[in-house]
Amino acid sequence: MISRFDFAPLDGITKRVFRRVWHNRFGGADRYFIPFISPTDQHILTPRDRRELENDGLPQVPQVMAKRAADFVWAANVLADMGYEEVNLNLGCPSGTVTAKGKGSGLLADPDELDRFFEEVFSGAPVPVSVKTRLGYQTAGEFPRLLEIFNRYPIACLTVHPRVRPEKYRGSVHMDAFCLAAAESRNPVCYNGDITSVSGIRALEAHFPSLDAAMIGRGAIADPALFRRLRGGAAAAREELQAFTAALYQEYQDFYGQAAPASQRMKEVWFYLIHLFRGGERLGGQMRRSRGPKAYEELETRIFQELDLLDEPHGELV
């Protein structure tokens, strides 16, 4: 039975402003994973990173992306000094600009190098280290070898997204490979990937009755009440969603000091949230192509006035 639900990090969306507003309006997540920071060779934490890592009283886990173990250990020490009790290593990002630098899922391309990376990280990190990973760099057939490496180290939690780098977020997940992780991992395992409904979690629990953790990202943006519903609570009401988007838009405007970047951030949220409205494809497409705050505000008003609210998101969240 899954007892812990983590909010996945989505770079550009689940940043500090979003996390704070979402938590106050809906909540239900046990932990929020902060989108990755990527330390440089100069070992300087930028003002933007420091602002993002400020603690708002939420249960948060910062995520670090690095190619060199020394950079990760440096970041872990800085984060420990800031009061964080766990640091997450990103082995999952499939972006070409990231993997070309040997970061994210790019680290999975050379298992021997990954083993050396882990040896230095787990001997030097001052706090527990968790890992978010994919199944491999090219194919799911790489995962047994990777799992052997993972099993050599005291990983606080191994979160597995059962796809490989080229698949990004499309196509079916490889549940056979996740079965291997659930059965043979010596470390706690968390499932991540394509959970958008209560029924999806219940099916996962039926398949893996000993699994106690799941990480959800896109599904919780498409349905802000999902974590609440997983705990027996009510679905999101139209008025509740309107209040949420209004509060988030205002917080973004306060943060940026102007409406234009705030409306752009809101359009990114609506890329997922539109799936909670029947027939939202047309207005959602218009919103993506719109320019400026006025166009955004008019389209959001039309969505709430014209479209029926669904119980659960529909369509692919990619």
PDB file of C-alpha atoms in Angstrom:
ATOM      1  CA  MET A   1       0.000   0.000   0.000  1.00  0.00           C
ATOM      2  CA  ILE A   2       1.459   3.329  -1.069  1.00  0.00           C
ATOM      3  CA  SER A   3       1.715   5.596   1.949  1.00  0.00           C
ATOM      4  CA  ARG A   4       4.035   8.370   0.690  1.00  0.00           C
ATOM      5  CA  PHE A   5       3.391  10.639  -2.256  1.00  0.00           C
ATOM      6  CA  ASP A   6       6.176  12.884  -3.561  1.00  0.00           C
ATOM      7  CA  PHE A   7       5.652  15.842  -5.879  1.00  0.00           C
ATOM      8  CA  ALA A   8       8.098  15.451  -8.766  1.00  0.00           C
ATOM      9  CA  PRO A   9      10.310  18.339  -9.869  1.00  0.00           C
ATOM     10  CA  LEU A  10       9.347  19.875 -13.226  1.00  0.00           C
ATOM     11  CA  ASP A  11      11.915  22.433 -14.261  1.00  0.00           C
ATOM     12  CA  GLY A  12      10.332  25.797 -15.020  1.00  0.00           C
ATOM     13  CA  ILE A  13       7.002  24.943 -13.374  1.00  0.00           C
ATOM     14  CA  THR A  14       7.245  23.528  -9.845  1.00  0.00           C
ATOM     15  CA  LYS A  15       9.479  26.295  -8.606  1.00  0.00           C
ATOM     16  CA  ARG A  16       9.144  28.150  -5.326  1.00  0.00           C
ATOM     17  CA  VAL A  17       6.153  30.363  -6.187  1.00  0.00           C
ATOM     18  CA  PHE A  18       4.180  27.439  -7.591  1.00  0.00           C
ATOM     19  CA  ARG A  19       5.003  25.121  -4.696  1.00  0.00           C
ATOM     20  CA  ARG A  20       3.918  27.666  -2.101  1.00  0.00           C
ATOM     21  CA  VAL A  21       0.593  28.523  -3.760  1.00  0.00           C
ATOM     22  CA  TRP A  22      -0.203  24.919  -4.681  1.00  0.00           C
ATOM     23  CA  HIS A  23       0.543  23.707  -1.150  1.00  0.00           C
ATOM     24  CA  ASN A  24      -1.636  26.375   0.459  1.00  0.00           C
ATOM     25  CA  ARG A  25      -4.552  25.735  -1.916  1.00  0.00           C
ATOM     26  CA  PHE A  26      -4.460  21.945  -2.300  1.00  0.00           C
ATOM     27  CA  GLY A  27      -1.596  20.174  -0.539  1.00  0.00           C
ATOM     28  CA  GLY A  28      -1.533  16.451   0.083  1.00  0.00           C
ATOM     29  CA  ALA A  29       2.031  15.798  -1.042  1.00  0.00           C
ATOM     30  CA  ASP A  30       4.337  14.391   1.610  1.00  0.00           C
ATOM     31  CA  ARG A  31       7.445  15.915   0.027  1.00  0.00           C
ATOM     32  CA  TYR A  32       8.174  18.451  -2.704  1.00  0.00           C
ATOM     33  CA  PHE A  33      11.255  17.886  -4.834  1.00  0.00           C
ATOM     34  CA  ILE A  34      12.878  21.165  -5.858  1.00  0.00           C
ATOM     35  CA  PRO A  35      13.853  21.308  -9.563  1.00  0.00           C
ATOM     36  CA  PHE A  36      17.545  20.652  -9.994  1.00  0.00           C
ATOM     37  CA  ILE A  37      20.397  23.013  -9.456  1.00  0.00           C
ATOM     38  CA  SER A  38      23.527  22.343 -11.502  1.00  0.00           C
ATOM     39  CA  PRO A  39      26.709  23.433  -9.701  1.00  0.00           C
ATOM     40  CA  THR A  40      29.586  24.785 -11.750  1.00  0.00           C
ATOM     41  CA  ASP A  41      33.304  24.112 -11.409  1.00  0.00           C
ATOM     42  CA  GLN A  42      33.571  27.441  -9.566  1.00  0.00           C
ATOM     43  CA  HIS A  43      31.325  26.090  -6.774  1.00  0.00           C
ATOM     44  CA  ILE A  44      29.180  29.197  -6.560  1.00  0.00           C
ATOM     45  CA  LEU A  45      25.504  29.076  -5.696  1.00  0.00           C
ATOM     46  CA  THR A  46      23.797  31.780  -7.759  1.00  0.00           C
ATOM     47  CA  PRO A  47      21.378  34.274  -6.158  1.00  0.00           C
ATOM     48  CA  ARG A  48      18.574  32.665  -8.186  1.00  0.00           C
ATOM     49  CA  ASP A  49      19.447  29.221  -6.809  1.00  0.00           C
ATOM     50  CA  ARG A  50      19.606  30.565  -3.252  1.00  0.00           C
ATOM     51  CA  ARG A  51      16.228  32.225  -3.669  1.00  0.00           C
ATOM     52  CA  GLU A  52      14.735  28.993  -5.001  1.00  0.00           C
ATOM     53  CA  LEU A  53      16.196  26.983  -2.126  1.00  0.00           C
ATOM     54  CA  GLU A  54      14.877  29.226   0.632  1.00  0.00           C
ATOM     55  CA  ASN A  55      12.717  27.183   2.987  1.00  0.00           C
ATOM     56  CA  ASP A  56       9.040  28.150   3.070  1.00  0.00           C
ATOM     57  CA  GLY A  57       8.269  25.610   5.764  1.00  0.00           C
ATOM     58  CA  LEU A  58       7.372  22.905   3.245  1.00  0.00           C
ATOM     59  CA  PRO A  59       8.818  19.367   3.412  1.00  0.00           C
ATOM     60  CA  GLN A  60      11.274  19.746   0.534  1.00  0.00           C
ATOM     61  CA  VAL A  61      14.132  17.787  -1.030  1.00  0.00           C
ATOM     62  CA  PRO A  62      16.547  19.658  -3.306  1.00  0.00           C
ATOM     63  CA  GLN A  63      17.717  17.958  -6.471  1.00  0.00           C
ATOM     64  CA  VAL A  64      21.229  18.276  -7.873  1.00  0.00           C
ATOM     65  CA  MET A  65      22.451  17.534 -11.385  1.00  0.00           C
ATOM     66  CA  ALA A  66      26.190  17.106 -11.831  1.00  0.00           C
ATOM     67  CA  LYS A  67      28.744  15.361 -14.031  1.00  0.00           C
ATOM     68  CA  ARG A  68      31.545  15.402 -11.470  1.00  0.00           C
ATOM     69  CA  ALA A  69      31.108  13.794  -8.094  1.00  0.00           C
ATOM     70  CA  ALA A  70      33.122  16.583  -6.462  1.00  0.00           C
ATOM     71  CA  ASP A  71      30.533  19.119  -7.659  1.00  0.00           C
ATOM     72  CA  PHE A  72      27.687  17.055  -6.225  1.00  0.00           C
ATOM     73  CA  VAL A  73      29.435  16.637  -2.870  1.00  0.00           C
ATOM     74  CA  TRP A  74      30.112  20.379  -2.706  1.00  0.00           C
ATOM     75  CA  ALA A  75      26.434  21.105  -3.373  1.00  0.00           C
ATOM     76  CA  ALA A  76      25.361  18.521  -0.780  1.00  0.00           C
ATOM     77  CA  ASN A  77      27.489  20.261   1.837  1.00  0.00           C
ATOM     78  CA  VAL A  78      25.995  23.660   0.979  1.00  0.00           C
ATOM     79  CA  LEU A  79      22.482  22.233   1.136  1.00  0.00           C
ATOM     80  CA  ALA A  80      23.194  20.504   4.441  1.00  0.00           C
ATOM     81  CA  ASP A  81      24.353  23.852   5.841  1.00  0.00           C
ATOM     82  CA  MET A  82      21.021  25.314   4.690  1.00  0.00           C
ATOM     83  CA  GLY A  83      19.207  22.731   6.795  1.00  0.00           C
ATOM     84  CA  TYR A  84      18.285  20.120   4.204  1.00  0.00           C
ATOM     85  CA  GLU A  85      18.403  16.547   5.449  1.00  0.00           C
ATOM     86  CA  GLU A  86      18.410  14.787   2.055  1.00  0.00           C
ATOM     87  CA  VAL A  87      19.727  15.565  -1.426  1.00  0.00           C
ATOM     88  CA  ASN A  88      18.439  13.964  -4.620  1.00  0.00           C
ATOM     89  CA  LEU A  89      20.687  13.069  -7.554  1.00  0.00           C
ATOM     90  CA  ASN A  90      19.146  13.617 -10.989  1.00  0.00           C
ATOM     91  CA  LEU A  91      19.886  10.683 -13.313  1.00  0.00           C
ATOM     92  CA  GLY A  92      16.643  11.109 -15.202  1.00  0.00           C
ATOM     93  CA  CYS A  93      16.630  14.329 -17.248  1.00  0.00           C
ATOM     94  CA  PRO A  94      16.519  13.287 -20.952  1.00  0.00           C
ATOM     95  CA  SER A  95      17.128  16.739 -22.474  1.00  0.00           C
ATOM     96  CA  GLY A  96      19.735  16.652 -25.220  1.00  0.00           C
ATOM     97  CA  THR A  97      21.429  19.817 -23.984  1.00  0.00           C
ATOM     98  CA  VAL A  98      21.814  18.165 -20.566  1.00  0.00           C
ATOM     99  CA  THR A  99      22.857  14.658 -21.616  1.00  0.00           C
ATOM    100  CA  ALA A 100      25.402  16.025 -24.109  1.00  0.00           C
ATOM    101  CA  LYS A 101      27.270  17.370 -21.067  1.00  0.00           C
ATOM    102  CA  GLY A 102      27.189  13.968 -19.363  1.00  0.00           C
ATOM    103  CA  LYS A 103      24.585  15.086 -16.836  1.00  0.00           C
ATOM    104  CA  GLY A 104      21.114  13.783 -16.010  1.00  0.00           C
ATOM    105  CA  SER A 105      20.452  10.514 -17.800  1.00  0.00           C
ATOM    106  CA  GLY A 106      23.715  11.122 -19.671  1.00  0.00           C
ATOM    107  CA  LEU A 107      25.486   9.659 -16.624  1.00  0.00           C
ATOM    108  CA  LEU A 108      23.810   6.316 -17.364  1.00  0.00           C
ATOM    109  CA  ALA A 109      25.763   5.911 -20.610  1.00  0.00           C
ATOM    110  CA  ASP A 110      28.886   4.643 -18.806  1.00  0.00           C
ATOM    111  CA  PRO A 111      28.031   2.328 -15.888  1.00  0.00           C
ATOM    112  CA  ASP A 112      31.639   2.015 -14.769  1.00  0.00           C
ATOM    113  CA  GLU A 113      31.985   5.790 -14.568  1.00  0.00           C
ATOM    114  CA  LEU A 114      28.675   5.940 -12.718  1.00  0.00           C
ATOM    115  CA  ASP A 115      30.018   3.426 -10.205  1.00  0.00           C
ATOM    116  CA  ARG A 116      33.065   5.622  -9.580  1.00  0.00           C
ATOM    117  CA  PHE A 117      30.797   8.665  -9.298  1.00  0.00           C
ATOM    118  CA  PHE A 118      28.698   6.909  -6.658  1.00  0.00           C
ATOM    119  CA  GLU A 119      31.735   5.766  -4.695  1.00  0.00           C
ATOM    120  CA  GLU A 120      32.909   9.357  -4.299  1.00  0.00           C
ATOM    121  CA  VAL A 121      29.424  10.728  -3.630  1.00  0.00           C
ATOM    122  CA  PHE A 122      28.454   8.222  -0.949  1.00  0.00           C
ATOM    123  CA  SER A 123      31.792   8.517   0.804  1.00  0.00           C
ATOM    124  CA  GLY A 124      31.657  12.323   0.852  1.00  0.00           C
ATOM    125  CA  ALA A 125      28.038  13.489   1.089  1.00  0.00           C
ATOM    126  CA  PRO A 126      27.142  14.781   4.570  1.00  0.00           C
ATOM    127  CA  VAL A 127      23.446  13.848   4.286  1.00  0.00           C
ATOM    128  CA  PRO A 128      21.503  10.903   2.837  1.00  0.00           C
ATOM    129  CA  VAL A 129      21.398  10.817  -0.962  1.00  0.00           C
ATOM    130  CA  SER A 130      18.387   9.647  -2.949  1.00  0.00           C
ATOM    131  CA  VAL A 131      18.423   8.967  -6.697  1.00  0.00           C
ATOM    132  CA  LYS A 132      15.897   9.591  -9.468  1.00  0.00           C
ATOM    133  CA  THR A 133      16.762   7.503 -12.507  1.00  0.00           C
ATOM    134  CA  ARG A 134      15.660   6.170 -15.838  1.00  0.00           C
ATOM    135  CA  LEU A 135      16.163   2.578 -16.989  1.00  0.00           C
ATOM    136  CA  GLY A 136      19.089   3.320 -19.229  1.00  0.00           C
ATOM    137  CA  TYR A 137      20.697   5.599 -21.747  1.00  0.00           C
ATOM    138  CA  GLN A 138      19.489   3.765 -24.849  1.00  0.00           C
ATOM    139  CA  THR A 139      17.544   0.608 -23.923  1.00  0.00           C
ATOM    140  CA  ALA A 140      15.782  -0.932 -20.948  1.00  0.00           C
ATOM    141  CA  GLY A 141      18.212  -3.838 -21.253  1.00  0.00           C
ATOM    142  CA  GLU A 142      20.783  -1.642 -19.510  1.00  0.00           C
ATOM    143  CA  PHE A 143      18.805  -1.569 -16.265  1.00  0.00           C
ATOM    144  CA  PRO A 144      19.972  -4.882 -14.679  1.00  0.00           C
ATOM    145  CA  ARG A 145      23.572  -3.649 -14.790  1.00  0.00           C
ATOM    146  CA  LEU A 146      22.560  -0.269 -13.385  1.00  0.00           C
ATOM    147  CA  LEU A 147      20.576  -1.910 -10.598  1.00  0.00           C
ATOM    148  CA  GLU A 148      23.659  -3.904  -9.612  1.00  0.00           C
ATOM    149  CA  ILE A 149      25.470  -0.607  -9.145  1.00  0.00           C
ATOM    150  CA  PHE A 150      22.598   1.009  -7.254  1.00  0.00           C
ATOM    151  CA  ASN A 151      22.510  -1.966  -4.893  1.00  0.00           C
ATOM    152  CA  ARG A 152      26.108  -1.368  -3.818  1.00  0.00           C
ATOM    153  CA  TYR A 153      25.308   1.963  -2.210  1.00  0.00           C
ATOM    154  CA  PRO A 154      23.024   3.154   0.626  1.00  0.00           C
ATOM    155  CA  ILE A 155      20.587   5.091  -1.545  1.00  0.00           C
ATOM    156  CA  ALA A 156      17.954   6.744   0.656  1.00  0.00           C
ATOM    157  CA  CYS A 157      15.301   6.086  -1.992  1.00  0.00           C
ATOM    158  CA  LEU A 158      15.590   4.914  -5.600  1.00  0.00           C
ATOM    159  CA  THR A 159      12.898   6.617  -7.691  1.00  0.00           C
ATOM    160  CA  VAL A 160      12.541   4.845 -11.030  1.00  0.00           C
ATOM    161  CA  HIS A 161      10.926   6.360 -14.112  1.00  0.00           C
ATOM    162  CA  PRO A 162      10.560   3.250 -16.295  1.00  0.00           C
ATOM    163  CA  ARG A 163      11.553   4.775 -19.619  1.00  0.00           C
ATOM    164  CA  VAL A 164      14.916   5.296 -21.306  1.00  0.00           C
ATOM    165  CA  ARG A 165      16.457   8.576 -22.407  1.00  0.00           C
ATOM    166  CA  PRO A 166      15.311   8.636 -26.083  1.00  0.00           C
ATOM    167  CA  GLU A 167      11.684   7.982 -25.061  1.00  0.00           C
ATOM    168  CA  LYS A 168      11.561  11.121 -22.918  1.00  0.00           C
ATOM    169  CA  TYR A 169       7.927  11.077 -21.688  1.00  0.00           C
ATOM    170  CA  ARG A 170       6.236   9.328 -24.606  1.00  0.00           C
ATOM    171  CA  GLY A 171       5.168   5.766 -25.205  1.00  0.00           C
ATOM    172  CA  SER A 172       4.384   3.060 -22.692  1.00  0.00           C
ATOM    173  CA  VAL A 173       6.460   2.661 -19.567  1.00  0.00           C
ATOM    174  CA  HIS A 174       8.495  -0.565 -19.195  1.00  0.00           C
ATOM    175  CA  MET A 175       6.744  -2.128 -16.228  1.00  0.00           C
ATOM    176  CA  ASP A 176       8.730  -5.363 -16.591  1.00  0.00           C
ATOM    177  CA  ALA A 177      11.885  -3.421 -15.781  1.00  0.00           C
ATOM    178  CA  PHE A 178      10.213  -1.720 -12.835  1.00  0.00           C
ATOM    179  CA  CYS A 179       9.251  -5.207 -11.601  1.00  0.00           C
ATOM    180  CA  LEU A 180      12.974  -5.932 -11.419  1.00  0.00           C
ATOM    181  CA  ALA A 181      13.571  -2.816  -9.344  1.00  0.00           C
ATOM    182  CA  ALA A 182      10.694  -3.608  -6.998  1.00  0.00           C
ATOM    183  CA  ALA A 183      11.855  -7.207  -6.535  1.00  0.00           C
ATOM    184  CA  GLU A 184      15.627  -6.854  -6.367  1.00  0.00           C
ATOM    185  CA  SER A 185      16.496  -3.369  -5.149  1.00  0.00           C
ATOM    186  CA  ARG A 186      18.251  -3.397  -1.782  1.00  0.00           C
ATOM    187  CA  ASN A 187      17.178   0.198  -1.292  1.00  0.00           C
ATOM    188  CA  PRO A 188      13.669   1.646  -0.872  1.00  0.00           C
ATOM    189  CA  VAL A 189      11.950   2.089  -4.242  1.00  0.00           C
ATOM    190  CA  CYS A 190       9.569   4.795  -5.448  1.00  0.00           C
ATOM    191  CA  TYR A 191       7.590   4.621  -8.704  1.00  0.00           C
ATOM    192  CA  ASN A 192       7.384   7.599 -11.081  1.00  0.00           C
ATOM    193  CA  GLY A 193       5.690   7.846 -14.447  1.00  0.00           C
ATOM    194  CA  ASP A 194       2.283   8.529 -16.037  1.00  0.00           C
ATOM    195  CA  ILE A 195       0.212   8.586 -12.841  1.00  0.00           C
ATOM    196  CA  THR A 196      -2.728  10.905 -13.540  1.00  0.00           C
ATOM    197  CA  SER A 197      -5.612   9.338 -11.616  1.00  0.00           C
ATOM    198  CA  VAL A 198      -6.657   7.586  -8.436  1.00  0.00           C
ATOM    199  CA  SER A 199      -7.362   4.460 -10.470  1.00  0.00           C
ATOM    200  CA  GLY A 200      -3.804   4.542 -11.783  1.00  0.00           C
ATOM    201  CA  ILE A 201      -2.422   4.479  -8.250  1.00  0.00           C
ATOM    202  CA  ARG A 202      -4.822   1.704  -7.236  1.00  0.00           C
ATOM    203  CA  ALA A 203      -3.668  -0.399 -10.210  1.00  0.00           C
ATOM    204  CA  LEU A 204      -0.048   0.226  -9.219  1.00  0.00           C
ATOM    205  CA  GLU A 205      -0.789  -0.874  -5.648  1.00  0.00           C
ATOM    206  CA  ALA A 206      -2.499  -4.026  -6.889  1.00  0.00           C
ATOM    207  CA  HIS A 207       0.526  -4.908  -9.020  1.00  0.00           C
ATOM    208  CA  PHE A 208       3.091  -3.997  -6.366  1.00  0.00           C
ATOM    209  CA  PRO A 209       1.469  -4.495  -2.942  1.00  0.00           C
ATOM    210  CA  SER A 210       4.765  -3.915  -1.104  1.00  0.00           C
ATOM    211  CA  LEU A 211       5.447  -0.568  -2.832  1.00  0.00           C
ATOM    212  CA  ASP A 212       5.126   2.275  -0.344  1.00  0.00           C
ATOM    213  CA  ALA A 213       6.057   5.388  -2.363  1.00  0.00           C
ATOM    214  CA  ALA A 214       5.079   7.066  -5.615  1.00  0.00           C
ATOM    215  CA  MET A 215       6.232  10.315  -7.217  1.00  0.00           C
ATOM    216  CA  ILE A 216       3.776  12.317  -9.320  1.00  0.00           C
ATOM    217  CA  GLY A 217       4.492  15.444 -11.349  1.00  0.00           C
ATOM    218  CA  ARG A 218       2.515  16.152 -14.522  1.00  0.00           C
ATOM    219  CA  GLY A 219      -0.575  14.417 -13.138  1.00  0.00           C
ATOM    220  CA  ALA A 220      -0.656  16.696 -10.097  1.00  0.00           C
ATOM    221  CA  ILE A 221      -0.439  19.815 -12.246  1.00  0.00           C
ATOM    222  CA  ALA A 222      -3.201  18.557 -14.526  1.00  0.00           C
ATOM    223  CA  ASP A 223      -5.324  17.747 -11.457  1.00  0.00           C
ATOM    224  CA  PRO A 224      -4.236  19.883  -8.491  1.00  0.00           C
ATOM    225  CA  ALA A 225      -6.514  17.893  -6.162  1.00  0.00           C
ATOM    226  CA  LEU A 226      -4.976  14.528  -7.100  1.00  0.00           C
ATOM    227  CA  PHE A 227      -2.966  14.036  -3.902  1.00  0.00           C
ATOM    228  CA  ARG A 228      -6.003  15.013  -1.869  1.00  0.00           C
ATOM    229  CA  ARG A 229      -8.167  12.566  -3.798  1.00  0.00           C
ATOM    230  CA  LEU A 230      -5.635   9.799  -3.243  1.00  0.00           C
ATOM    231  CA  ARG A 231      -6.243  10.273   0.484  1.00  0.00           C
ATOM    232  CA  GLY A 232     -10.022  10.125   0.109  1.00  0.00           C
ATOM    233  CA  GLY A 233     -10.664  13.834  -0.368  1.00  0.00           C
ATOM    234  CA  ALA A 234     -12.840  15.686  -2.846  1.00  0.00           C
ATOM    235  CA  ALA A 235     -12.131  16.480  -6.470  1.00  0.00           C
ATOM    236  CA  ALA A 236     -11.310  20.067  -7.389  1.00  0.00           C
ATOM    237  CA  ALA A 237     -14.318  22.359  -7.809  1.00  0.00           C
ATOM    238  CA  ARG A 238     -14.479  24.991 -10.556  1.00  0.00           C
ATOM    239  CA  GLU A 239     -14.460  27.860  -8.056  1.00  0.00           C
ATOM    240  CA  GLU A 240     -11.505  26.306  -6.249  1.00  0.00           C
ATOM    241  CA  LEU A 241      -9.508  26.064  -9.465  1.00  0.00           C
ATOM    242  CA  GLN A 242     -10.367  29.645 -10.369  1.00  0.00           C
ATOM    243  CA  ALA A 243      -9.170  30.826  -6.976  1.00  0.00           C
ATOM    244  CA  PHE A 244      -5.976  28.792  -7.382  1.00  0.00           C
ATOM    245  CA  THR A 245      -5.088  30.144 -10.826  1.00  0.00           C
ATOM    246  CA  ALA A 246      -5.947  33.690  -9.744  1.00  0.00           C
ATOM    247  CA  ALA A 247      -3.717  33.422  -6.671  1.00  0.00           C
ATOM    248  CA  LEU A 248      -0.886  31.850  -8.683  1.00  0.00           C
ATOM    249  CA  TYR A 249      -1.108  34.533 -11.391  1.00  0.00           C
ATOM    250  CA  GLN A 250      -0.973  37.269  -8.761  1.00  0.00           C
ATOM    251  CA  GLU A 251       1.975  35.657  -6.987  1.00  0.00           C
ATOM    252  CA  TYR A 252       3.842  35.433 -10.287  1.00  0.00           C
ATOM    253  CA  GLN A 253       3.134  39.101 -10.970  1.00  0.00           C
ATOM    254  CA  ASP A 254       4.395  40.011  -7.509  1.00  0.00           C
ATOM    255  CA  PHE A 255       7.516  37.927  -8.089  1.00  0.00           C
ATOM    256  CA  TYR A 256       8.360  39.295 -11.544  1.00  0.00           C
ATOM    257  CA  GLY A 257       6.997  42.784 -10.983  1.00  0.00           C
ATOM    258  CA  GLN A 258       5.033  42.679 -14.237  1.00  0.00           C
ATOM    259  CA  ALA A 259       2.274  40.702 -15.927  1.00  0.00           C
ATOM    260  CA  ALA A 260       4.020  39.537 -19.125  1.00  0.00           C
ATOM    261  CA  PRO A 261       6.371  36.912 -17.593  1.00  0.00           C
ATOM    262  CA  ALA A 262       3.621  35.964 -15.127  1.00  0.00           C
ATOM    263  CA  SER A 263       1.235  35.137 -17.964  1.00  0.00           C
ATOM    264  CA  GLN A 264       3.954  33.056 -19.632  1.00  0.00           C
ATOM    265  CA  ARG A 265       4.409  31.006 -16.452  1.00  0.00           C
ATOM    266  CA  MET A 266       0.646  30.521 -16.247  1.00  0.00           C
ATOM    267  CA  LYS A 267       0.512  29.272 -19.835  1.00  0.00           C
ATOM    268  CA  GLU A 268       3.006  26.567 -18.862  1.00  0.00           C
ATOM    269  CA  VAL A 269       0.744  25.493 -16.002  1.00  0.00           C
ATOM    270  CA  TRP A 270      -2.296  25.507 -18.291  1.00  0.00           C
ATOM    271  CA  PHE A 271      -0.486  23.226 -20.751  1.00  0.00           C
ATOM    272  CA  TYR A 272      -1.294  20.490 -18.219  1.00  0.00           C
ATOM    273  CA  LEU A 273      -4.336  21.912 -16.429  1.00  0.00           C
ATOM    274  CA  ILE A 274      -6.348  22.175 -19.661  1.00  0.00           C
ATOM    275  CA  HIS A 275      -6.615  18.373 -19.646  1.00  0.00           C
ATOM    276  CA  LEU A 276      -9.049  18.650 -16.722  1.00  0.00           C
ATOM    277  CA  PHE A 277     -11.626  20.337 -18.994  1.00  0.00           C
ATOM    278  CA  ARG A 278     -13.752  18.540 -21.571  1.00  0.00           C
ATOM    279  CA  GLY A 279     -12.931  19.655 -25.096  1.00  0.00           C
ATOM    280  CA  GLY A 280     -10.133  21.899 -23.930  1.00  0.00           C
ATOM    281  CA  GLU A 281      -7.857  21.231 -26.894  1.00  0.00           C
ATOM    282  CA  ARG A 282      -9.060  24.218 -28.952  1.00  0.00           C
ATOM    283  CA  LEU A 283      -8.817  26.860 -26.234  1.00  0.00           C
ATOM    284  CA  GLY A 284      -5.649  25.256 -24.905  1.00  0.00           C
ATOM    285  CA  GLY A 285      -4.070  25.556 -28.338  1.00  0.00           C
ATOM    286  CA  GLN A 286      -5.148  29.187 -28.582  1.00  0.00           C
ATOM    287  CA  MET A 287      -3.616  29.871 -25.183  1.00  0.00           C
ATOM    288  CA  ARG A 288      -0.289  28.335 -26.212  1.00  0.00           C
ATOM    289  CA  ARG A 289      -0.210  30.555 -29.302  1.00  0.00           C
ATOM    290  CA  SER A 290      -1.430  33.694 -27.521  1.00  0.00           C
ATOM    291  CA  ARG A 291       0.757  36.697 -26.848  1.00  0.00           C
ATOM    292  CA  GLY A 292       0.604  38.943 -23.822  1.00  0.00           C
ATOM    293  CA  PRO A 293      -1.289  39.074 -20.521  1.00  0.00           C
ATOM    294  CA  LYS A 294      -4.576  40.368 -21.969  1.00  0.00           C
ATOM    295  CA  ALA A 295      -4.919  37.440 -24.390  1.00  0.00           C
ATOM    296  CA  TYR A 296      -4.021  35.003 -21.621  1.00  0.00           C
ATOM    297  CA  GLU A 297      -6.581  36.471 -19.207  1.00  0.00           C
ATOM    298  CA  GLU A 298      -9.361  36.404 -21.815  1.00  0.00           C
ATOM    299  CA  LEU A 299      -8.684  32.768 -22.702  1.00  0.00           C
ATOM    300  CA  GLU A 300      -8.586  31.651 -19.078  1.00  0.00           C
ATOM    301  CA  THR A 301     -11.929  33.355 -18.494  1.00  0.00           C
ATOM    302  CA  ARG A 302     -13.392  31.524 -21.503  1.00  0.00           C
ATOM    303  CA  ILE A 303     -12.096  28.161 -20.264  1.00  0.00           C
ATOM    304  CA  PHE A 304     -13.850  28.527 -16.932  1.00  0.00           C
ATOM    305  CA  GLN A 305     -17.041  29.908 -18.505  1.00  0.00           C
ATOM    306  CA  GLU A 306     -17.394  27.585 -21.491  1.00  0.00           C
ATOM    307  CA  LEU A 307     -15.875  24.199 -20.661  1.00  0.00           C
ATOM    308  CA  ASP A 308     -17.141  21.390 -18.442  1.00  0.00           C
ATOM    309  CA  LEU A 309     -14.849  20.283 -15.624  1.00  0.00           C
ATOM    310  CA  LEU A 310     -13.887  16.604 -15.644  1.00  0.00           C
ATOM    311  CA  ASP A 311     -13.290  14.336 -12.662  1.00  0.00           C
ATOM    312  CA  GLU A 312      -9.853  13.354 -14.004  1.00  0.00           C
ATOM    313  CA  PRO A 313      -7.484  14.613 -16.714  1.00  0.00           C
ATOM    314  CA  HIS A 314      -7.794  13.143 -20.184  1.00  0.00           C
ATOM    315  CA  GLY A 315      -5.279  12.785 -23.001  1.00  0.00           C
ATOM    316  CA  GLU A 316      -1.477  12.539 -22.980  1.00  0.00           C
ATOM    317  CA  LEU A 317       0.239  15.024 -20.695  1.00  0.00           C
ATOM    318  CA  VAL A 318       3.204  15.647 -22.997  1.00  0.00           C
TER     319      VAL A 318
END
